[in-house]
Every structure is written in C-alpha cells, then in structure tokens.
Coordinates of N, CA, C and O in Angstrom, one line a residue:
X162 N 24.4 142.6 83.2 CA 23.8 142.5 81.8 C 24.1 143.8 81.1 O 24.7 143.8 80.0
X163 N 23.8 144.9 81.6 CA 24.1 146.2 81.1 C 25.7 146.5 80.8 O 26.2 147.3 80.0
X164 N 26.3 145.6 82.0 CA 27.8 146.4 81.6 C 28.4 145.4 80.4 O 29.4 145.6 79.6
X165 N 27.5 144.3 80.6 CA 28.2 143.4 79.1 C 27.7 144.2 78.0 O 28.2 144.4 76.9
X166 N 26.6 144.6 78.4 CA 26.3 145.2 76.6 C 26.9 146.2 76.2 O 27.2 146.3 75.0
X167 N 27.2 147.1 77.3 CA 27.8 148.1 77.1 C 29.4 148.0 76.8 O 30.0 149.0 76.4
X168 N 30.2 146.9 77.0 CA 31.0 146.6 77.0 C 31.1 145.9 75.7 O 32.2 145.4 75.6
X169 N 30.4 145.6 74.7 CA 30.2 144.7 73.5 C 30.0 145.6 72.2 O 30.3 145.3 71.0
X170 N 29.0 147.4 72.9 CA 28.8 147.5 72.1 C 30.5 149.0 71.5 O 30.6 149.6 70.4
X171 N 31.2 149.0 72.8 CA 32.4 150.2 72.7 C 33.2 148.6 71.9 O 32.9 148.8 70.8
X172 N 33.5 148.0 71.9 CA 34.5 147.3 71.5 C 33.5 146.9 69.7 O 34.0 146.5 68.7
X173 N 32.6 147.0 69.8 CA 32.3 146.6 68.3 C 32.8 147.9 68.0 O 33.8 148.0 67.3
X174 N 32.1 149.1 68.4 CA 32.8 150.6 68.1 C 34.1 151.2 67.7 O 34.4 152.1 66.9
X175 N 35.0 150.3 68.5 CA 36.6 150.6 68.4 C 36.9 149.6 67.1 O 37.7 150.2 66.3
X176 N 36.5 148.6 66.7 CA 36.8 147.3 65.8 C 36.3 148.2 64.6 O 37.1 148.6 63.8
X177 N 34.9 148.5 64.3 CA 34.8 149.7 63.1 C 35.2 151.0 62.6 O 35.3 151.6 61.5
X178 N 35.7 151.5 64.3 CA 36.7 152.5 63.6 C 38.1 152.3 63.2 O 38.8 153.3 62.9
X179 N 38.7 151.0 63.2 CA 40.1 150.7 62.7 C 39.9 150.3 61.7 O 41.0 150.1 61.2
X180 N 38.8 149.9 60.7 CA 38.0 148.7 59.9 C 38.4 149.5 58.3 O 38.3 149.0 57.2
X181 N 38.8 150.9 58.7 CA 39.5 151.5 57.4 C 38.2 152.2 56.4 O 38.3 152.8 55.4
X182 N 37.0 152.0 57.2 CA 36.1 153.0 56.2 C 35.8 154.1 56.5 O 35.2 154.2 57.6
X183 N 36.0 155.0 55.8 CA 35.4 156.7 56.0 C 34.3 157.1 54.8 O 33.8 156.5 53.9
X184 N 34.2 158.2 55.2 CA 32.9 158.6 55.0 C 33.5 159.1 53.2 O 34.4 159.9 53.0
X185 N 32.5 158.3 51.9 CA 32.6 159.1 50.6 C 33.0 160.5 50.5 O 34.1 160.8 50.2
X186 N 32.0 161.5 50.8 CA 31.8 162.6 50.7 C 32.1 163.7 52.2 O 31.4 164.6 52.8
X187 N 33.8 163.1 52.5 CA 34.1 163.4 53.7 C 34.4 165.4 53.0 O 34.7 165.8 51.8
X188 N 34.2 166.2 54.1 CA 34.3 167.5 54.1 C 33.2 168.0 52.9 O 33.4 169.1 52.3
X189 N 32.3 167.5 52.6 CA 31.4 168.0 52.5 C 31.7 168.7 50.7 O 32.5 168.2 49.9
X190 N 30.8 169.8 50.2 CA 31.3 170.0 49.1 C 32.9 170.7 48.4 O 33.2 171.2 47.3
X191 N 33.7 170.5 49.9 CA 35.2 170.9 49.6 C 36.2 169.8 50.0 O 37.3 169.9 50.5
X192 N 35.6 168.8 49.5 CA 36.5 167.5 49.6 C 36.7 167.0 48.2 O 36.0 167.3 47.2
X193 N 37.8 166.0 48.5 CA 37.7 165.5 46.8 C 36.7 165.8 46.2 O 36.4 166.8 45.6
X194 N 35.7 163.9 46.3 CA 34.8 163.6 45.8 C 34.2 165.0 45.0 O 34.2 165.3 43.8
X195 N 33.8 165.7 46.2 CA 32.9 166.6 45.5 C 33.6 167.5 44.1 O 33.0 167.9 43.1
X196 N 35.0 167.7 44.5 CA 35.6 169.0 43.5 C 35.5 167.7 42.5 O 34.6 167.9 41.7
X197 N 36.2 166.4 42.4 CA 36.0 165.9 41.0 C 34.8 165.8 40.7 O 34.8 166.3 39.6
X198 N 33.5 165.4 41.1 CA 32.7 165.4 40.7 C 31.6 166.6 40.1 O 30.5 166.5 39.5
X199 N 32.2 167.6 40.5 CA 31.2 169.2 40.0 C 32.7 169.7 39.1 O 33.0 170.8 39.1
X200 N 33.5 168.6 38.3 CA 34.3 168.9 37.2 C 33.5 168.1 36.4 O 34.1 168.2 35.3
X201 N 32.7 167.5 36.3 CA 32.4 166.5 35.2 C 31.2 167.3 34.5 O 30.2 167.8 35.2
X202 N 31.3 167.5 33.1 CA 30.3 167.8 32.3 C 29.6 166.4 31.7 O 30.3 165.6 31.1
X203 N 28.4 166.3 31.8 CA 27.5 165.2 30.7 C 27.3 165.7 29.4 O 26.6 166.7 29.0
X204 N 28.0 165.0 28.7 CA 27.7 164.8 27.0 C 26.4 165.4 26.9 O 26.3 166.3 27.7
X205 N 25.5 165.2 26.2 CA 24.2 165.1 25.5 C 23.8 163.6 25.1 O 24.3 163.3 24.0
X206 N 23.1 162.7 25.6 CA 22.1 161.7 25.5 C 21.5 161.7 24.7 O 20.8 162.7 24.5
X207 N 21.6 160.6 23.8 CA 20.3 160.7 22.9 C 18.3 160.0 23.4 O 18.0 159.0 24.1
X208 N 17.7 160.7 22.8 CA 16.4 160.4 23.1 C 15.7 160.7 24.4 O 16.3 161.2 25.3
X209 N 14.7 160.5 24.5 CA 13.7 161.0 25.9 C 14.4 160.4 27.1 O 14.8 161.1 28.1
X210 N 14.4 159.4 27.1 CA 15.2 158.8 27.6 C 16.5 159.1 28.4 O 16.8 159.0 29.6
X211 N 17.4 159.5 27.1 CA 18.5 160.0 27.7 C 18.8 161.6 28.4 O 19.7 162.1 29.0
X212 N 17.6 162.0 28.0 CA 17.3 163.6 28.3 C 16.8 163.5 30.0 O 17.1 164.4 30.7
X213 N 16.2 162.5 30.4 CA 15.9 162.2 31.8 C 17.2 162.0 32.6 O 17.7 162.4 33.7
X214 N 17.8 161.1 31.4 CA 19.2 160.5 32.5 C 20.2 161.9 33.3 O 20.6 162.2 34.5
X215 N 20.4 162.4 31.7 CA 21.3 163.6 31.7 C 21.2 164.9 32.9 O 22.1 165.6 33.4
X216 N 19.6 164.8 33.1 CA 19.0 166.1 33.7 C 19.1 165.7 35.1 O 18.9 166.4 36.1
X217 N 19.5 163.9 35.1 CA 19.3 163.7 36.6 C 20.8 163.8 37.3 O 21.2 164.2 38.4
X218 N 21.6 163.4 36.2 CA 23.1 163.2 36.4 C 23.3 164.5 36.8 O 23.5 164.7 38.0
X219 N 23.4 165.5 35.9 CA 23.7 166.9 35.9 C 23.4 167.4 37.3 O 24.3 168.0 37.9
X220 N 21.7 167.1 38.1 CA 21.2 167.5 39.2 C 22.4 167.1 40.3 O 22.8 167.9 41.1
X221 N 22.8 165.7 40.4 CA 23.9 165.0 41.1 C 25.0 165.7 41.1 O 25.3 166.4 42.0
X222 N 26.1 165.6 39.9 CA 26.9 165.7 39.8 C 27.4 167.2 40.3 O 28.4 167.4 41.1
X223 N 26.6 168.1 39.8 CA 27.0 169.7 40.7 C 25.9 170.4 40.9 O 25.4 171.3 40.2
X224 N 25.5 170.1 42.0 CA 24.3 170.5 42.9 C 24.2 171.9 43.4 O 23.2 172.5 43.6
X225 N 25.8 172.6 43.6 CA 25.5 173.7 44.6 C 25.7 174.5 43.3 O 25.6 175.7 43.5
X226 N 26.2 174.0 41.5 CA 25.8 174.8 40.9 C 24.4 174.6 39.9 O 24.5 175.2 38.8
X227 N 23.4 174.1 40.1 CA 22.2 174.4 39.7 C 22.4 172.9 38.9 O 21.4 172.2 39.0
X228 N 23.1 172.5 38.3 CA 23.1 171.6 37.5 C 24.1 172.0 36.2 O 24.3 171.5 35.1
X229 N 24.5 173.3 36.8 CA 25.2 174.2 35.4 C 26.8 173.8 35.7 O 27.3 174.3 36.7
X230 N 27.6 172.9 34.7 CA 28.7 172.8 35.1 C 30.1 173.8 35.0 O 30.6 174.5 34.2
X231 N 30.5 173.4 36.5 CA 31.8 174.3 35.6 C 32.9 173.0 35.4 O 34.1 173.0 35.2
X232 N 32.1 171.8 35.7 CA 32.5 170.7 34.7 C 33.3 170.7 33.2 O 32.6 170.4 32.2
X233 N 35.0 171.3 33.1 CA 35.3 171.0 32.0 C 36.5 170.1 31.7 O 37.1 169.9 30.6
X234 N 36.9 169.5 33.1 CA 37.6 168.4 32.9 C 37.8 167.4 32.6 O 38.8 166.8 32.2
X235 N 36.6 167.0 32.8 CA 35.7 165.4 33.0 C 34.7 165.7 31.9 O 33.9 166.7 31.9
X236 N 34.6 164.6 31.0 CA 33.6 164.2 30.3 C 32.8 163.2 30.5 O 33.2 162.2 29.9
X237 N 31.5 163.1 31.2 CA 30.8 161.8 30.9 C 29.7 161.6 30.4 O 28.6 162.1 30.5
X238 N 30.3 159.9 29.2 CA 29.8 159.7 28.5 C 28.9 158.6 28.2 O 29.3 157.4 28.3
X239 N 27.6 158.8 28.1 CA 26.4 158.0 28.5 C 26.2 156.9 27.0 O 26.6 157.4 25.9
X240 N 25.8 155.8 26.9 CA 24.9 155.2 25.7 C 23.7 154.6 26.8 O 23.8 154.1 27.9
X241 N 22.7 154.8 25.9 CA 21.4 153.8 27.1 C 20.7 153.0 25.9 O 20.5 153.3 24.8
X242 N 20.2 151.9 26.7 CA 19.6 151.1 26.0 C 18.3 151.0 26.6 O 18.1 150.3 27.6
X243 N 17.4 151.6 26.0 CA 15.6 151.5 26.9 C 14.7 150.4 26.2 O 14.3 150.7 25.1
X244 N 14.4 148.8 26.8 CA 13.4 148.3 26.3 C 12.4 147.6 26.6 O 12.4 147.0 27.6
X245 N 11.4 147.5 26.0 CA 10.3 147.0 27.6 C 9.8 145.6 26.2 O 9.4 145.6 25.1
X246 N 10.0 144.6 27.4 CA 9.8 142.9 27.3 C 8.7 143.0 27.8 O 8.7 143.5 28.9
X247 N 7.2 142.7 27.1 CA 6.1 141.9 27.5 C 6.1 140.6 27.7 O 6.6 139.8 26.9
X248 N 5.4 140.1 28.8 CA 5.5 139.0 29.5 C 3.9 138.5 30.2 O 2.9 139.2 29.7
X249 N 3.5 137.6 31.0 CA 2.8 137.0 31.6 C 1.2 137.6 30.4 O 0.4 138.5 30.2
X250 N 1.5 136.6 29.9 CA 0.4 136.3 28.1 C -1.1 136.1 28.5 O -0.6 135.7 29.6
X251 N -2.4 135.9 28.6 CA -3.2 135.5 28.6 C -3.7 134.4 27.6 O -3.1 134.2 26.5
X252 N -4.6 133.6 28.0 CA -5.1 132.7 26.6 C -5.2 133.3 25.7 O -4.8 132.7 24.7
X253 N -5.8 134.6 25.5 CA -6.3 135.2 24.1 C -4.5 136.4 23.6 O -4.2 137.3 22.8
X254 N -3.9 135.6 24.5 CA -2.3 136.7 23.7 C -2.1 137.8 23.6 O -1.3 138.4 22.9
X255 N -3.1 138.4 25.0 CA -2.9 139.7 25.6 C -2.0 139.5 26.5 O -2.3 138.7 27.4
X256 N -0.7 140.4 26.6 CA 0.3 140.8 27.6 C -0.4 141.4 28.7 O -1.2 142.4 28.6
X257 N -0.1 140.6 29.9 CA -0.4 141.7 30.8 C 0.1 142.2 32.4 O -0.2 142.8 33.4
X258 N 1.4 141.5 31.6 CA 2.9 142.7 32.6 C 3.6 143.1 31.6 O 3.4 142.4 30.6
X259 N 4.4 144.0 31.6 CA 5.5 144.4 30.9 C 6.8 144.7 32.4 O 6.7 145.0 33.6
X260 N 8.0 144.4 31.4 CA 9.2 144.9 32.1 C 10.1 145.9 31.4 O 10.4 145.7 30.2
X261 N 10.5 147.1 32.0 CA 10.8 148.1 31.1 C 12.5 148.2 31.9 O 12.8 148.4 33.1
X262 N 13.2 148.0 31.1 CA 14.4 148.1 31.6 C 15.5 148.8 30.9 O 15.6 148.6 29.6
X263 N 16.6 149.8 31.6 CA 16.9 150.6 31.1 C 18.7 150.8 31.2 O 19.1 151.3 32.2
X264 N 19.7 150.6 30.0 CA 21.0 150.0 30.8 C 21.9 151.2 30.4 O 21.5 152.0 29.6
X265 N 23.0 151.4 30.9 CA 23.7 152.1 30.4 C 25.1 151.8 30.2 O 25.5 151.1 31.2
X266 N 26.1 152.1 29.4 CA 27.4 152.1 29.1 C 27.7 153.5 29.2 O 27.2 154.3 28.4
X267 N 28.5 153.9 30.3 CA 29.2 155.1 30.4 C 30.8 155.2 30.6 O 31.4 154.4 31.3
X268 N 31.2 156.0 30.0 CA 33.0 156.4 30.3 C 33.1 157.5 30.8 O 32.1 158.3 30.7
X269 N 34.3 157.8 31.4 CA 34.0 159.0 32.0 C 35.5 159.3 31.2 O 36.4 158.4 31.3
X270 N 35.6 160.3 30.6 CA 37.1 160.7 29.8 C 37.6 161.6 30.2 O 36.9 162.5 30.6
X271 N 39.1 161.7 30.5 CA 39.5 162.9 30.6 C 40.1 164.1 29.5 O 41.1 164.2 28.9
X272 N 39.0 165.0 29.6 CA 39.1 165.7 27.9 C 40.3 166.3 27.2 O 40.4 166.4 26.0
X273 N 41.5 166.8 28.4 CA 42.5 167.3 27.6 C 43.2 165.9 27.0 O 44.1 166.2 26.2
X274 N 43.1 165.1 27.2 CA 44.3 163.8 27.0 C 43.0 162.9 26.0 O 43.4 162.3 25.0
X275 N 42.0 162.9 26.2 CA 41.4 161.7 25.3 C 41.3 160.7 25.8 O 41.0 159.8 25.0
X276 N 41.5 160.5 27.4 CA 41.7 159.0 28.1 C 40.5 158.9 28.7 O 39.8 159.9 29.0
X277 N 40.2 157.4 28.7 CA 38.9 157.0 29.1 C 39.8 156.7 30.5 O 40.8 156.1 30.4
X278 N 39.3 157.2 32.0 CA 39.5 157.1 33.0 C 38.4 156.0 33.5 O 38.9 155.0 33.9
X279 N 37.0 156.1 33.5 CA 36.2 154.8 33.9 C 35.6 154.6 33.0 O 35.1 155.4 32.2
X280 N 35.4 152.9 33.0 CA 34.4 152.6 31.8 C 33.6 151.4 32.3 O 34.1 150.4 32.8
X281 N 32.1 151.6 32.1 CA 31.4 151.0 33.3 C 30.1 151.0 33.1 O 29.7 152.1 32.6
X282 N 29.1 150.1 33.4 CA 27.6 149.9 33.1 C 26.8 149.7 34.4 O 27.2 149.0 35.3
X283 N 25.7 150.4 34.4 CA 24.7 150.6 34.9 C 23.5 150.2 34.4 O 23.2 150.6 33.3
X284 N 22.4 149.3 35.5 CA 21.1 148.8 34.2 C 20.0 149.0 36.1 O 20.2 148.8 37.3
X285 N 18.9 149.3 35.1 CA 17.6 148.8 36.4 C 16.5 148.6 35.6 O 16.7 149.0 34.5
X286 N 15.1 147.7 36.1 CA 14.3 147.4 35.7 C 13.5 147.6 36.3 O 13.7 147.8 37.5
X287 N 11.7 147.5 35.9 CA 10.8 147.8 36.9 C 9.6 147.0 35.9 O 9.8 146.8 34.7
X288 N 8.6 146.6 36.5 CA 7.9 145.8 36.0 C 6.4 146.9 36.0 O 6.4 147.9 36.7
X289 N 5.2 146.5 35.1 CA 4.6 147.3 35.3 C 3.4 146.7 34.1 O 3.5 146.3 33.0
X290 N 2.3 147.0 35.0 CA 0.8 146.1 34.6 C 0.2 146.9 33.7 O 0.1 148.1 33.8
X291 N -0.2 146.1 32.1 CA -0.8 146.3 31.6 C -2.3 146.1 31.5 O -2.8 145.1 31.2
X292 N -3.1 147.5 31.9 CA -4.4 147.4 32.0 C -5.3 147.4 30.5 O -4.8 147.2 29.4
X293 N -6.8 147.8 30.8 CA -7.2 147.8 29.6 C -7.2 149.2 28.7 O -7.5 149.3 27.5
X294 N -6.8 150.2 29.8 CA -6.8 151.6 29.5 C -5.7 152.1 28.6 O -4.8 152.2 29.4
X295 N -5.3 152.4 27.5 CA -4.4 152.3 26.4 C -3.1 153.3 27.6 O -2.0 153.1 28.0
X296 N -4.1 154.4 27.8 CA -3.9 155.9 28.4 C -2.7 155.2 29.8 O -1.5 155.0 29.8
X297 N -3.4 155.0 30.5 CA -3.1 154.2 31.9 C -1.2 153.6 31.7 O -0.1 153.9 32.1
X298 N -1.7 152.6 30.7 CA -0.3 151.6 30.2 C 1.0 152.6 29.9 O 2.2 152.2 29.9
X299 N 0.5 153.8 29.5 CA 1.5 154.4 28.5 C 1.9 155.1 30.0 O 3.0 155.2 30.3
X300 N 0.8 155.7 30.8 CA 1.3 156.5 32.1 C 2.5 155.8 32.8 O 3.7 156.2 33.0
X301 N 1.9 154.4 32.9 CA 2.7 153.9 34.0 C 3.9 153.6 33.1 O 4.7 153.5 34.0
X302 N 4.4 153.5 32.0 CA 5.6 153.2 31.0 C 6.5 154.6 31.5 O 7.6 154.5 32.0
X303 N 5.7 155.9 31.4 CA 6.3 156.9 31.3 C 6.7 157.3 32.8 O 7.9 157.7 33.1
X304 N 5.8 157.1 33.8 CA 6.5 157.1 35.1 C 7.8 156.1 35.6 O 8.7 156.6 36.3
X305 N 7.8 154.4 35.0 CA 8.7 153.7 35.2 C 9.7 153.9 34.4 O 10.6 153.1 34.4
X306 N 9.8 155.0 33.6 CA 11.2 155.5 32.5 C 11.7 156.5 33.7 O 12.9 156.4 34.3
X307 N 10.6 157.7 34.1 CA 11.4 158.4 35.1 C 12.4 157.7 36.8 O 13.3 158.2 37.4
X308 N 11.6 156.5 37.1 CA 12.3 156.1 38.1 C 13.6 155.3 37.5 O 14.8 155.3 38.0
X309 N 13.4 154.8 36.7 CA 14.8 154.4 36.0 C 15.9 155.4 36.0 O 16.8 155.6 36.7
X310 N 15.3 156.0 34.9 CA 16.3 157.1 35.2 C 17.1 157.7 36.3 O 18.3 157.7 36.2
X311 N 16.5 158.2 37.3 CA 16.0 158.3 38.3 C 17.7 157.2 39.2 O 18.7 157.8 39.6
X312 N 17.5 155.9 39.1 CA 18.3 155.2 39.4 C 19.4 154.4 38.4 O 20.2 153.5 38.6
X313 N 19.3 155.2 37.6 CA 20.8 154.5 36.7 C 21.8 155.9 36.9 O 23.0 156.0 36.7
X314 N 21.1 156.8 37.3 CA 21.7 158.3 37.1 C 22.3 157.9 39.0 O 23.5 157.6 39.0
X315 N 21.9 157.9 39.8 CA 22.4 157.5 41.0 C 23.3 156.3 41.5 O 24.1 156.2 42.5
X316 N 23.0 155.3 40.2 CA 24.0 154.4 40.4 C 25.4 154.8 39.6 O 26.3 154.5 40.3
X317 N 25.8 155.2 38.6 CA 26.5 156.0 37.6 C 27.4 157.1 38.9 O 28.5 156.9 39.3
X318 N 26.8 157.9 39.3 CA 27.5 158.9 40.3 C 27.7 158.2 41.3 O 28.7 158.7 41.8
X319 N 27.4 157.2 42.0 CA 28.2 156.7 42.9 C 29.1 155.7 42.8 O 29.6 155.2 43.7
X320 N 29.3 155.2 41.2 CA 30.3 154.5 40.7 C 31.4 155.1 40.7 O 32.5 154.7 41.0
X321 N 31.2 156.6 40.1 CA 32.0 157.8 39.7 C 32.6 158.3 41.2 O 33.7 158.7 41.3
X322 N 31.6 158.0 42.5 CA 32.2 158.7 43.6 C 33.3 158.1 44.2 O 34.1 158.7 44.9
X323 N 33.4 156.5 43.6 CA 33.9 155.4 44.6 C 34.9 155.8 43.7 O 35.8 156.3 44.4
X324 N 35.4 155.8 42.1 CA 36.6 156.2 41.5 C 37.3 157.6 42.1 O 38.5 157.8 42.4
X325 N 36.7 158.2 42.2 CA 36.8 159.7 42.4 C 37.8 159.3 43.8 O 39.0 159.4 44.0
X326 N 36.9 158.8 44.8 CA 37.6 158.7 46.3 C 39.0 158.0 46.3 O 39.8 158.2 47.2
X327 N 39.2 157.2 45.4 CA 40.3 155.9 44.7 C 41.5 156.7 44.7 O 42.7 156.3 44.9
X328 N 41.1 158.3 44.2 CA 42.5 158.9 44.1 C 42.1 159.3 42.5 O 42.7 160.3 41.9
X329 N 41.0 158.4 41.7 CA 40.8 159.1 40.3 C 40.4 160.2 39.9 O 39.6 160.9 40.6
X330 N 40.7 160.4 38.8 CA 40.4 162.0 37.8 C 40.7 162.8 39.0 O 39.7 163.2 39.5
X331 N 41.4 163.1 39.5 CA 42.4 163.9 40.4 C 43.2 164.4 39.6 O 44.1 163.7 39.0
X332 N 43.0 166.1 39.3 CA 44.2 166.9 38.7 C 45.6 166.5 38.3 O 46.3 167.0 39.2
X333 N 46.6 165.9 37.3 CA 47.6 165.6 37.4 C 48.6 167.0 38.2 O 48.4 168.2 38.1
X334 N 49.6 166.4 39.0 CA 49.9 167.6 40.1 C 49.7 167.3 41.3 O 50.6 167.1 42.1
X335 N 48.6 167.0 41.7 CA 47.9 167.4 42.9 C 48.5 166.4 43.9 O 48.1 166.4 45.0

C-alpha cells in the first residue's frame, strides 16, 4: 500500500513538473515580473474611492520602494465605478441589505509611445446589513469600500503580473 502511494504520488510529481508552470514571481524582486512591475506609476484616481485604490496599488506594485515609484515607464490607468444597490425591502420600504460594488477599467500605457499595452476590468462586491444605527451603516459602507479596494487593487496587479510574465511591457531591446 505504501509503495503504491508512494509510487502515485513521485509520478503525479514528475507529470507537474513537465505541465509547463512556473512560479509568477520567479527570482524574486530581480526577475521580470518584479522589474516590470516597480516601472509602473499609478495615475491619480479620482475620489475617496480611488485614493484607496491607488494607495493600495502603489503598496503592490513597488514594495521594496515604499510605494514611491521609480515607475516611469509604465503608466497605469484606473476609472472606478463605486455603487451600492439596496436590496431585501421590508413591508414598511426600509432596505435592509445593501450591496456595494466597486469596478474598474484600467490600461496600462506605455508612456514614451502612447500605446495602451493592457486594457482590462476588474469589479468585487460585498454585501452589507443595514441596521437601525445611521453611524453603524455608514461604518460598515466605509469598511466594505476598504476591502474592495483592497481586492480590485490585487486583482488589477495580478492581471498586470500574468501580462508582465507573457513577455509584456518588457523594455523594447531586451
């Protein structure tokens, strides 16, 4: 029993290492991914909203420099759309879920040429109980804006990672 298992589990082992996947963020912050990605500067976002996004992206995108880019090859470019659908009504026509959902349209340009290299949307939602406390509703709005953010900003960079690894926004030259 043991030698079959063991024997099932080196041959699944050998079958995934021919299977052609490596690791995104192979060599660490001196591998592609990472040099294209700590070239990318974030635009400016508009609204509270986009000021979350931006501050999360920036955190991602170049980490070992603070968030401070030396991002000036890469431009990316955010639009967000933040809106929260009330839902589940009471008899008397009080809401009392909301859904706050948060999408994005981004390009990623390359600035000396003016070319849009990716162009690509990102959206998350989260649902969230309206109580009787005015205070509370607006808490929990403002907390489910940060986890949005939060996750459109992580889905966004790892769209960017999978182009990046593709061979894109790769220095012409290189």
């Amino acid at each position: 029993m043991r030698i079959l298992l063991l024997s099932a589990l080196t041959a699944s082992a050998l079958a995934l290492g021919g299977c052609g996947l490596r690791p995104l963020y192979a060599e660490g912050n001196k591998g592609e991914v990472a040099r294209v990605l700590a070239d990318i500067d974030v635009a400016p976002i508009e609204g509270h909203s986009g000021w979350l996004v931006r501050n999360a992206l920036r955190d991602r995108l170049q980490p070992t420099q603070g968030g401070e880019g030396a991002g000036s090859r890469l431009r990316l470019d955010v639009r967000l759309q933040d809106e929260i659908t009330g839902f589940g009504v009471r008899s008397d026509d009080a809401v009392t879920r909301e859904r706050r959902t948060l999408r994005a349209r981004y390009q990623l340009v390359d600035v000396a040429s003016g070319a849009v290299l990716l162009d690509a949307t990102a959206a998350q939602d989260a649902g969230i109980d309206v109580v009787g406390s005015e205070y509370a509703t607006i808490a929990a709005e403002s907390t489910a804006l940060e986890r949005l953010a939060s996750g459109v900003a992580d889905q966004i960079v790892a769209r960017v990672a999978v182009f990046a690894s593709r061979g894109g926004g790769a220095p012409q030259g290189q």
